[in-house]
CSV table of C-alpha atoms in Angstrom, one decimal:
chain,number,residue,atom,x,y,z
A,1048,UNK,CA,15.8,-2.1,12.0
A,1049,UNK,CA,13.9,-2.0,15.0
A,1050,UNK,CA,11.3,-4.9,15.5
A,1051,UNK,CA,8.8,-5.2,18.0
A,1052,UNK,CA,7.3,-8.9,18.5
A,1053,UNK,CA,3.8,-9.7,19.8
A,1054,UNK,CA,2.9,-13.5,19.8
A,1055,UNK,CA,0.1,-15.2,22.0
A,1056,UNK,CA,-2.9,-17.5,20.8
A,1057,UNK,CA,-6.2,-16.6,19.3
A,1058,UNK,CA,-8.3,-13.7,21.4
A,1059,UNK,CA,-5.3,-13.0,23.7
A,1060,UNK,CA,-6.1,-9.3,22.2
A,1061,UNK,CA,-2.8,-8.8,19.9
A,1062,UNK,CA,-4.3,-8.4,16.8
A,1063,UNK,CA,-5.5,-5.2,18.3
A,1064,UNK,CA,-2.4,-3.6,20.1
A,1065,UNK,CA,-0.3,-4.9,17.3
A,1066,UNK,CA,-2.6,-2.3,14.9
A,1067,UNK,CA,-2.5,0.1,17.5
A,1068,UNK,CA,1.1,0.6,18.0
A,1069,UNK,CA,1.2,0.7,13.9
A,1070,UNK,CA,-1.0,3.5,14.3
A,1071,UNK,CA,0.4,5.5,17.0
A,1072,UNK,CA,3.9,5.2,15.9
A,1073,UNK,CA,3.6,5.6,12.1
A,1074,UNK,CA,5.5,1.7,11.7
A,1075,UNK,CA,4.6,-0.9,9.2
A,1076,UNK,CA,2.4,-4.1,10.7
A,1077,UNK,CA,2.7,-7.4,9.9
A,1078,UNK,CA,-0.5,-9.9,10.6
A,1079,UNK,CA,1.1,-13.1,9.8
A,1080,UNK,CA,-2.0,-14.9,11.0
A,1081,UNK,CA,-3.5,-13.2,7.6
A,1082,UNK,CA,-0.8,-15.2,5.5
A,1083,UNK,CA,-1.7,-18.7,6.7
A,1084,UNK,CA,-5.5,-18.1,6.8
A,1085,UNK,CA,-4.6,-16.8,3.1
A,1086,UNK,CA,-3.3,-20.2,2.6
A,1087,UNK,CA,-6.1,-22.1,4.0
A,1088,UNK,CA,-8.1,-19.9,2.1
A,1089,UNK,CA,-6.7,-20.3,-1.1
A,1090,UNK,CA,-6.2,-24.2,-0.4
A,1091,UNK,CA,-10.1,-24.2,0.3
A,1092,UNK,CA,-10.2,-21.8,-3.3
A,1093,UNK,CA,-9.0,-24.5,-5.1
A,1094,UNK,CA,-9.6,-27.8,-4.1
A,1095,UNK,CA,-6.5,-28.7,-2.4
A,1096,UNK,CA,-6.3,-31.5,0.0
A,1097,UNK,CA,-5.0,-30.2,3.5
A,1098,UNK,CA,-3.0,-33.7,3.8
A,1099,UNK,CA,-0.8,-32.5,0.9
A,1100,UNK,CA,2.0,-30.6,2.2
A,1101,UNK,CA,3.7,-30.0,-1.0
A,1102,UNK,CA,0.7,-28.7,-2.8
A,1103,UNK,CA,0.4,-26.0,0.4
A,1104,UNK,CA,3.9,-25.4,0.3
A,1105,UNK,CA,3.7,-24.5,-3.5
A,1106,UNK,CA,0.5,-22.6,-2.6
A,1107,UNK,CA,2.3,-20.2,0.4
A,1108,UNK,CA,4.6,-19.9,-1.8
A,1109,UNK,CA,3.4,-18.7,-4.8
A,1110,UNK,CA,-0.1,-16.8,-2.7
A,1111,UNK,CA,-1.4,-13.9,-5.6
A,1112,UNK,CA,-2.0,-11.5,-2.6
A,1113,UNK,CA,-1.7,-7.3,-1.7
A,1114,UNK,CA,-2.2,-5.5,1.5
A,1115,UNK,CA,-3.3,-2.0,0.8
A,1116,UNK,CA,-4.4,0.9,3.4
A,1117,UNK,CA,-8.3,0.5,3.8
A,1118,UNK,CA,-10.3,4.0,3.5
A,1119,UNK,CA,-11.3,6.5,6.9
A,1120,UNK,CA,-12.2,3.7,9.3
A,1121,UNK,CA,-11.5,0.4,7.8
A,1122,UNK,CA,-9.1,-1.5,8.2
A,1123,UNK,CA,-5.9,-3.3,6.0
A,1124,UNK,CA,-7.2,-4.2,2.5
A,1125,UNK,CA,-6.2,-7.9,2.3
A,1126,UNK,CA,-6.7,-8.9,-2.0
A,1127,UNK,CA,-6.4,-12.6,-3.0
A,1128,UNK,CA,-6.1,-13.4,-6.4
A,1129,UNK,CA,-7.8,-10.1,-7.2
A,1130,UNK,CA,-10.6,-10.0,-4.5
A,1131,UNK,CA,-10.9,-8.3,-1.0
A,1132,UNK,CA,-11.1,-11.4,1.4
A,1133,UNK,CA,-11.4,-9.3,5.2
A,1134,UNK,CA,-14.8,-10.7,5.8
A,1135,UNK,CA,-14.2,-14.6,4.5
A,1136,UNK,CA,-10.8,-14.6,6.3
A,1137,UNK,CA,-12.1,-14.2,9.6
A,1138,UNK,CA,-14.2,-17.0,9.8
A,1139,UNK,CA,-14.2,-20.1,12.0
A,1140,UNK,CA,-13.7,-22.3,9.7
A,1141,UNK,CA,-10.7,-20.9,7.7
A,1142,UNK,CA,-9.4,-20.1,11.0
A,1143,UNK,CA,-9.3,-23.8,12.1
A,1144,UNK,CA,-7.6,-24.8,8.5
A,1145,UNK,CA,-5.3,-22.2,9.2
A,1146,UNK,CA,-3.8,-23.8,12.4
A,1147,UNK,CA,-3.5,-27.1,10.4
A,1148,UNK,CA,-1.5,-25.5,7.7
A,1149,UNK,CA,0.8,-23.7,10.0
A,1150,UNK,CA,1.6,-27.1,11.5
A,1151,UNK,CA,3.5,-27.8,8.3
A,1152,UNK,CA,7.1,-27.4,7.8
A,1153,UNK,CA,7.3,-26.7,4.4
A,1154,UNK,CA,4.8,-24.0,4.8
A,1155,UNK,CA,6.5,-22.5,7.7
A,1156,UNK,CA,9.6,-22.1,5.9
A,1157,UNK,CA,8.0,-20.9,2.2
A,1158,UNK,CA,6.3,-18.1,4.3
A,1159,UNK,CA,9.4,-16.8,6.2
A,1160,UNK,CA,11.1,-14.7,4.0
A,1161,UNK,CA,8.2,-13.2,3.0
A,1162,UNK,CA,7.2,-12.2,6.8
A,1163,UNK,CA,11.0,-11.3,7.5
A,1164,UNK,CA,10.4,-8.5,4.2
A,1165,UNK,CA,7.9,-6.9,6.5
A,1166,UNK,CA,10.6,-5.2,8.4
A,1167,UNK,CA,11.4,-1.8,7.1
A,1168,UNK,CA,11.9,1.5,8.3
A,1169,UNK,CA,10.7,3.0,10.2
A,1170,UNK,CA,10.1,0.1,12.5
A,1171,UNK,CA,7.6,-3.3,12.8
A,1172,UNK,CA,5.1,-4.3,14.9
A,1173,UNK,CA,5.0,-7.9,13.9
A,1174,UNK,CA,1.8,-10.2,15.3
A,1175,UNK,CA,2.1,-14.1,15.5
A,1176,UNK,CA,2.6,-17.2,17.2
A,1177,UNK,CA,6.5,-17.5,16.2
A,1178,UNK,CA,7.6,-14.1,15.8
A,1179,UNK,CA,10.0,-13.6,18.8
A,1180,UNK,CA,10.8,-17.4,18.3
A,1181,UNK,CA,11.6,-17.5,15.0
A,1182,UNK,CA,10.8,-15.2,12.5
A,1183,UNK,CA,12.3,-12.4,14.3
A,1184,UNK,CA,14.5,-13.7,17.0
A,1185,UNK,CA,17.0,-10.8,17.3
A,1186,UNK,CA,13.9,-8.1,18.2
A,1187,UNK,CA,14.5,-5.7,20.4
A,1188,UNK,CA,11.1,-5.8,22.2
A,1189,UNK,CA,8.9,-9.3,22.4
A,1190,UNK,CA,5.8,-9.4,24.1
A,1191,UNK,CA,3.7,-12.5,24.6
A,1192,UNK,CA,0.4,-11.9,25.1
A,1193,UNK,CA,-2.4,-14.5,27.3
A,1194,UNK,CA,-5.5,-14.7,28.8
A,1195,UNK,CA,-7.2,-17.6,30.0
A,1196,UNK,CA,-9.6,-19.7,27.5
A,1197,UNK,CA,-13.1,-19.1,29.3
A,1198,UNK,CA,-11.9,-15.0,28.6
A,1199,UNK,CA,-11.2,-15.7,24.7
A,1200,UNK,CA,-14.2,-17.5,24.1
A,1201,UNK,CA,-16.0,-14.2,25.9
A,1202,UNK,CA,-14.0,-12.2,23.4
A,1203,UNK,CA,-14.9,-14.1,20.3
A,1204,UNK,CA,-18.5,-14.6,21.2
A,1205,UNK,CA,-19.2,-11.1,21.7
A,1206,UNK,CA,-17.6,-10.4,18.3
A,1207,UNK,CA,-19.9,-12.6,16.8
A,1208,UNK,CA,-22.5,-11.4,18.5
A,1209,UNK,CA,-21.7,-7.7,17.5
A,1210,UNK,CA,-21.9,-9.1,13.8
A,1211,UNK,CA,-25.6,-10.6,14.4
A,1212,UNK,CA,-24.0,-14.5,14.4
A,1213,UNK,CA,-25.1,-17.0,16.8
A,1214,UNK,CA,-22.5,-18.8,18.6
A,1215,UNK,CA,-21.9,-21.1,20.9
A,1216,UNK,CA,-19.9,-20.5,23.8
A,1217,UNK,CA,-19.1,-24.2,24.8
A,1218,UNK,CA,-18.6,-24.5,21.1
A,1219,UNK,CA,-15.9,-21.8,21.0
A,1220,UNK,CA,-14.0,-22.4,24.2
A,1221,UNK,CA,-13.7,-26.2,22.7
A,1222,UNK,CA,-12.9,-24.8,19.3
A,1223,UNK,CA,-10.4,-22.2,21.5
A,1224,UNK,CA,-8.7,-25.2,23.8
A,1225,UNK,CA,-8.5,-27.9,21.1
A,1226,UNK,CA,-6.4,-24.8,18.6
A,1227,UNK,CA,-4.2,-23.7,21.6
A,1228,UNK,CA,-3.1,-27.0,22.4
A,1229,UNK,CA,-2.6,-27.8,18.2
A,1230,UNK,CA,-0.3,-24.8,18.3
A,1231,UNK,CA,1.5,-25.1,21.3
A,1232,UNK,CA,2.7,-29.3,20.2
A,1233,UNK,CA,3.5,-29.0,16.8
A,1234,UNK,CA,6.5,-30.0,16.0
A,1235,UNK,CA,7.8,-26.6,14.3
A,1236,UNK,CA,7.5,-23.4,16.1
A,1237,UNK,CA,5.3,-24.1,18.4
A,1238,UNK,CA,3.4,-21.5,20.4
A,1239,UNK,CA,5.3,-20.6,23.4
A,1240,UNK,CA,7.0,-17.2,24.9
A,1241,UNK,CA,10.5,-16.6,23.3
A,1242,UNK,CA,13.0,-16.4,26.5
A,1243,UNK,CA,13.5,-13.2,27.0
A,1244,UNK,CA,10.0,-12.3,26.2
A,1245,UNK,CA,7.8,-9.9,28.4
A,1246,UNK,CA,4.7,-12.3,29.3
A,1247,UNK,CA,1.2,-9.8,29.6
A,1248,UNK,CA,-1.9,-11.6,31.0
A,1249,UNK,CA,-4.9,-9.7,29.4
A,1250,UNK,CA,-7.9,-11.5,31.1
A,1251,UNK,CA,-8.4,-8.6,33.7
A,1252,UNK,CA,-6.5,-5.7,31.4
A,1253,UNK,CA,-7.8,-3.8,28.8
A,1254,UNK,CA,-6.7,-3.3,25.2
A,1255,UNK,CA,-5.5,0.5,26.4
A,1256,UNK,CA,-3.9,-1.0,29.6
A,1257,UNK,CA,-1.7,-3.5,27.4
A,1258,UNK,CA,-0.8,-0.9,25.1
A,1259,UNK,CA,0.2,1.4,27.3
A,1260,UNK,CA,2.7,-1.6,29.4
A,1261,UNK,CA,4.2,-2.2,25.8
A,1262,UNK,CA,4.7,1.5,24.6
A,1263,UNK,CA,6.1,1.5,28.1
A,1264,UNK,CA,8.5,-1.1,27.3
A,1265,UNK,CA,9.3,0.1,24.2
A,1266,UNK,CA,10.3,3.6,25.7
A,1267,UNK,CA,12.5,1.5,27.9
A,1268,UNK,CA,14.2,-0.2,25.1
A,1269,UNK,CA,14.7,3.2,23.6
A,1270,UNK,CA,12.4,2.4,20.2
A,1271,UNK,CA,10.6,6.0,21.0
């Protein structure tokens, strides 16, 4: 089953070539950012203390959650325990919780098999932190995608900005440095390029200019 990886940390811009090569080539996407934010969401739902790992682990394990094609211009439908979450799953602060719960090991491994049932044919474009690393370490194509921290906070403060939200950019590139650096030192999967990934600096490229190096890639590798 062909698999295409593309890991990097928040606002490196794969979200958005992930979703694009799901478009172009007709494959199914994984966003497994969406499945610990779903956590952390749920967690916050219900009370549960972020210190308890095994009330998170039962949690990821047990999430009451469907993906389902959004209508003509949205995107995925994301449904926890029987309401659309795409707005509240965005935020900041579920963001945030959601790099605390990925730093747990029992959560890690109660959300792997479900991530590794992503991959069907056709193919998989699968977006993370630890997808060439770990979840799928036998993909064909892994890409990690970068961009410096002063260019992320940029990126995320004009989202904001787009949705009428104040923020601050100090604020963010803290918020930003202080996540990357939680990522890249736990002690399970931590963020870093698999070895024989391809390594795409975005600061000075655009969303079409990484797309086009990776469907380029992908050609290469003989996935199209």
């Amino acid at each position: 089953m062909p698999v295409v990886t593309i890991d990097g940390p928040s606002g490196s811009g794969k979200g958005t070539v992930a979703a694009l090569l799901a478009k172009e080539f007709d494959w199914h996407l994984l966003d497994s950012g969406a499945l610990y934010r779903l956590t952390a969401l749920a967690a916050m739902n219900h009370g549960v203390d972020f210190t308890d790992e095994k009330s998170l682990e039962v949690l990821a394990g047990h999430l009451d959650v469907q993906f389902e094609p959004g209508d003509e211009g949205e995107g995925l439908k994301i449904i926890l325990e029987g309401e659309r979450v795409g707005a509240n799953l965005r935020t900041e602060e579920v963001g945030a919780k959601a790099s605390q719960v990925a730093a747990l090991p029992g959560v890690r491994q109660a959300l792997l098999k479900r991530q590794q049932d992503f991959a069907e044919a056709p193919g998989l474009i699968a977006d993370g932190r630890d997808m060439g690393t770990v979840v799928f370490p036998h993909a064909i194509v892994k890409v990690y995608l970068t961009a410096s921290a002063e260019e992320r906070a940029k990126r995320r403060q004009n989202q904001l900005q787009q949705k009428g939200i104040d923020a601050s950019f100090d604020q963010l590139l803290a918020d930003i440095i202080a996540r990357d650096h939680r990522d890249m030192n736990r002690d399970v999967a931590p963020l870093k390029p698999a070895d024989d990934a391809i390594v795409l600096d975005s600061t000075r490229l655009s969303i079409q200019e990484v797309f086009s190096r990776v469907v380029d890639v992908m050609r290469q590798n003989g996935l199209i």
